[in-house]
PDB file of C-alpha atoms in Angstrom:
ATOM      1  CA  UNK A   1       0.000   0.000   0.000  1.00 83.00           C
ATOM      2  CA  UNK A   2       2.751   2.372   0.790  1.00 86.00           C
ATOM      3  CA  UNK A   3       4.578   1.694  -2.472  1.00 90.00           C
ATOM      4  CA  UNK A   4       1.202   2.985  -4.364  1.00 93.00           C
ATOM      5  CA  UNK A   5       0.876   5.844  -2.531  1.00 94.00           C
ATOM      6  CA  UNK A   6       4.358   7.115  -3.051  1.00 93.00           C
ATOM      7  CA  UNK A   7       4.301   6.211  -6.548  1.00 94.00           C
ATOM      8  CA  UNK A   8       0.583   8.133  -6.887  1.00 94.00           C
ATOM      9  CA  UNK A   9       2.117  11.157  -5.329  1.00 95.00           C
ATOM     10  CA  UNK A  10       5.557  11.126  -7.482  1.00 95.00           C
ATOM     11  CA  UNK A  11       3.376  11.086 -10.744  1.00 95.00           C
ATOM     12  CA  UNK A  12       1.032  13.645  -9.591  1.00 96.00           C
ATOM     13  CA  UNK A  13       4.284  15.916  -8.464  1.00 96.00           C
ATOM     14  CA  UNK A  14       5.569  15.157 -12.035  1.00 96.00           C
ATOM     15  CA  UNK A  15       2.406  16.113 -13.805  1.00 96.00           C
ATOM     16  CA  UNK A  16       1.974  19.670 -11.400  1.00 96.00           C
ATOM     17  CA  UNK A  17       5.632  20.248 -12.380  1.00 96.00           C
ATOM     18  CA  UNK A  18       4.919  19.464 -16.035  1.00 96.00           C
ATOM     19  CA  UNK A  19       2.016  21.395 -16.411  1.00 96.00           C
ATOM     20  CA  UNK A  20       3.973  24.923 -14.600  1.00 96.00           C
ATOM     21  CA  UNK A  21       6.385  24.283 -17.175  1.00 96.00           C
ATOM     22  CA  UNK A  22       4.556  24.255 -20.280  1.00 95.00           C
ATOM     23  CA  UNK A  23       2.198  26.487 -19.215  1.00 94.00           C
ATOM     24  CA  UNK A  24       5.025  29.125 -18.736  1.00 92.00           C
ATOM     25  CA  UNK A  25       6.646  28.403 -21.714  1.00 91.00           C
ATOM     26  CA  UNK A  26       3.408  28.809 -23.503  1.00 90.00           C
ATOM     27  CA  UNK A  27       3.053  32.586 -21.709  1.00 88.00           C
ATOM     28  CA  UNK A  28       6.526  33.304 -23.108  1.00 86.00           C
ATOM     29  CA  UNK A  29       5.187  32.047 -26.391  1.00 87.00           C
ATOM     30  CA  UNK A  30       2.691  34.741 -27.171  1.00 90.00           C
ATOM     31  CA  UNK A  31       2.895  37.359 -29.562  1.00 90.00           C
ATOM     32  CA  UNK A  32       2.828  39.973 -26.827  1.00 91.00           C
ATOM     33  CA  UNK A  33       5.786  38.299 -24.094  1.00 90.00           C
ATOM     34  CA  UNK A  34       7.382  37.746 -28.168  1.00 91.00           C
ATOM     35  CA  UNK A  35       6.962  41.827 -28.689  1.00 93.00           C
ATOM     36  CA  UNK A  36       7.951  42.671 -25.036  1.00 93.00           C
ATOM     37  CA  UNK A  37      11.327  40.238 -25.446  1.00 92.00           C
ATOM     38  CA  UNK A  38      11.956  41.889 -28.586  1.00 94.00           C
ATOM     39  CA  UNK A  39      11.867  45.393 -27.284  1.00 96.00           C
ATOM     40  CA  UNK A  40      13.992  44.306 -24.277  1.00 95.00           C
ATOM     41  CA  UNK A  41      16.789  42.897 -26.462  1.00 96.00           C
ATOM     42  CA  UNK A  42      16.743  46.294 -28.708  1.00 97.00           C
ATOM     43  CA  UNK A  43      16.647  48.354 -25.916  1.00 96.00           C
ATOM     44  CA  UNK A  44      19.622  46.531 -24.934  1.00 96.00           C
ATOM     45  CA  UNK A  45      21.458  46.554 -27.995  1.00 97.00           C
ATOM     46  CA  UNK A  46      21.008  49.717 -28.357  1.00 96.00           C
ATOM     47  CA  UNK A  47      22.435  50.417 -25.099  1.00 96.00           C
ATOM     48  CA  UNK A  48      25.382  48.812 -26.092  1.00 97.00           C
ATOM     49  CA  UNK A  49      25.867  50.241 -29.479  1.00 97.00           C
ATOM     50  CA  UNK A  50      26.223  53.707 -27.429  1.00 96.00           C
ATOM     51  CA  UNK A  51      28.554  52.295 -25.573  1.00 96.00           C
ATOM     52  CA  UNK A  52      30.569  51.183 -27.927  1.00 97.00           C
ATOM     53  CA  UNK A  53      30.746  54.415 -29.528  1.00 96.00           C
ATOM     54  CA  UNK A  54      31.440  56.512 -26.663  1.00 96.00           C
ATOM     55  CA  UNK A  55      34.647  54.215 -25.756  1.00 96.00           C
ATOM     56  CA  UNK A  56      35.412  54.320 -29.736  1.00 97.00           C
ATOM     57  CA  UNK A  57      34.944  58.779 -28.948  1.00 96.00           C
ATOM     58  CA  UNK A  58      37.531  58.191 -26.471  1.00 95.00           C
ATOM     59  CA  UNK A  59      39.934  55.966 -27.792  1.00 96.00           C
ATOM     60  CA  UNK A  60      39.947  58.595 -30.888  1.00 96.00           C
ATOM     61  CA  UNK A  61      40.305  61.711 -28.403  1.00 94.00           C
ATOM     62  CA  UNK A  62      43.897  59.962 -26.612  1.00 94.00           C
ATOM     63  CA  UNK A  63      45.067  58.671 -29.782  1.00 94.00           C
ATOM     64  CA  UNK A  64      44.569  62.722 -31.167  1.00 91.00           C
ATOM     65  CA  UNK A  65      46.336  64.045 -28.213  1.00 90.00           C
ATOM     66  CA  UNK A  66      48.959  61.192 -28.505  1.00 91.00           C
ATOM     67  CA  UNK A  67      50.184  61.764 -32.360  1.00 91.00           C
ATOM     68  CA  UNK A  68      49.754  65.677 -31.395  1.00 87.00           C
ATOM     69  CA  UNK A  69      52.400  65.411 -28.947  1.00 86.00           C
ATOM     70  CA  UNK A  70      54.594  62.981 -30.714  1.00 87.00           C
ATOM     71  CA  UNK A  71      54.403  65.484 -34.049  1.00 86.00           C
ATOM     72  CA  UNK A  72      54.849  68.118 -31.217  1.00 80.00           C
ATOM     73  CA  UNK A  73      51.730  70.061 -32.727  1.00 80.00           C
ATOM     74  CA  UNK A  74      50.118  72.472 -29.938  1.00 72.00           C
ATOM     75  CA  UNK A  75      46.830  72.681 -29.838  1.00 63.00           C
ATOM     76  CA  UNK A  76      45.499  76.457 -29.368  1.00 66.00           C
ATOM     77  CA  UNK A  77      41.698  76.703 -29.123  1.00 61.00           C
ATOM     78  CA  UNK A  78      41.822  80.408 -28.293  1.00 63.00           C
ATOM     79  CA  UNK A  79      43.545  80.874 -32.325  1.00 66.00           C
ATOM     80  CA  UNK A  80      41.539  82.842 -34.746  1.00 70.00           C
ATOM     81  CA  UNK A  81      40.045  80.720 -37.227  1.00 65.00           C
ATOM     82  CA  UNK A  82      40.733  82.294 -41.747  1.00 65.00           C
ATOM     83  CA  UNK A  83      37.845  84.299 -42.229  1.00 65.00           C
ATOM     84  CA  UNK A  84      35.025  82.214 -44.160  1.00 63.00           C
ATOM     85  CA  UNK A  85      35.335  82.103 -47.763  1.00 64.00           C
ATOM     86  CA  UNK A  86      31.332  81.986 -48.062  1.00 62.00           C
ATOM     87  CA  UNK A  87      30.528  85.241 -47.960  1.00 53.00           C
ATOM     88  CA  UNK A  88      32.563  85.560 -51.026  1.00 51.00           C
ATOM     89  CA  UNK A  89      30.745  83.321 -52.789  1.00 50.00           C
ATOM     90  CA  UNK A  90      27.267  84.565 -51.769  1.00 55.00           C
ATOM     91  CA  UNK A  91      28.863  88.198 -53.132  1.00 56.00           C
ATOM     92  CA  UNK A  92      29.620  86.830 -56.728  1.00 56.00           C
ATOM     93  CA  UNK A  93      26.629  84.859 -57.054  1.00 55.00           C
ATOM     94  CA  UNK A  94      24.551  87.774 -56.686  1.00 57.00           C
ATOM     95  CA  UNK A  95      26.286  89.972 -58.455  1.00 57.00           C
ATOM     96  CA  UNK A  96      25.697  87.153 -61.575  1.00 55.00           C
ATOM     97  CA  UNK A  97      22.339  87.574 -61.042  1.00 57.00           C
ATOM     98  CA  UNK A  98      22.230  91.242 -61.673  1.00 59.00           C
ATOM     99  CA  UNK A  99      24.172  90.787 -64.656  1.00 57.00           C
ATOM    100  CA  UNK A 100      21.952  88.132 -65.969  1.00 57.00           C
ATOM    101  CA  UNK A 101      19.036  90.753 -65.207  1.00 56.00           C
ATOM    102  CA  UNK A 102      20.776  93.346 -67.234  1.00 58.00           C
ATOM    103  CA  UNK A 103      21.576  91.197 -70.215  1.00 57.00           C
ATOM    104  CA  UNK A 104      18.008  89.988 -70.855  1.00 55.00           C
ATOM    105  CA  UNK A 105      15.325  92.806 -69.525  1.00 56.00           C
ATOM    106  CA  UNK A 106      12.592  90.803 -71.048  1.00 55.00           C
ATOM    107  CA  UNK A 107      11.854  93.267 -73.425  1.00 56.00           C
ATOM    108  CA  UNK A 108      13.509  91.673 -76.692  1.00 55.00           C
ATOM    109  CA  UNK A 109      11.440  89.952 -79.456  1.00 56.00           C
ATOM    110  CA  UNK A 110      12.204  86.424 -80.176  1.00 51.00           C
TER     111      UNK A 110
END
């Protein structure tokens, strides 16, 4: 009698623990624990994308200072930057357009 007892409850033990198990993989399963999951691992990735990039920032800033002071350049963010050549540009462009005004006034025949 003992033996079927103890042999009842192990199978009904096994079929509770079965049953949690599928049952939460089935949970995980649908489309919105799918959607949630998906987000998570994005979220994460994306995490570690900016990661990566602000070490890569870094690594680019010491090597900079690094070949600056082996060339022995000096770095002088207080210098005056060359004056900008658009203006220039911007200046001759409109003065084309004046000339182009003056060479056809729209009142030729064709």
């Amino acid at each position: 009698m003992f033996r079927r007892t103890f042999w009842f409850t192990a199978g009904a033990a096994a079929g509770v623990w079965a049953t949690t198990k599928v049952n939460r993989k089935l949970k995980q399963l649908t489309p919105e624990s799918l959607a949630a999951q998906a987000a998570n691992k994005a979220i994460e990735t994306g995490h570690r994308l900016k990661d990566f990039a602000l070490d890569i920032r870094d690594g680019m800033a010491e090597r900079e200072v690094e070949l600056g002071e082996a060339l022995g350049l000096q770095h002088n963010p207080d210098a005056e930057l060359p004056a900008p050549r658009r203006f220039a540009v911007i200046e001759s462009h409109s003065s084309y357009k004046n000339d182009i005004k003056t060479q056809y006034n729209g009142n030729e025949d064709h």
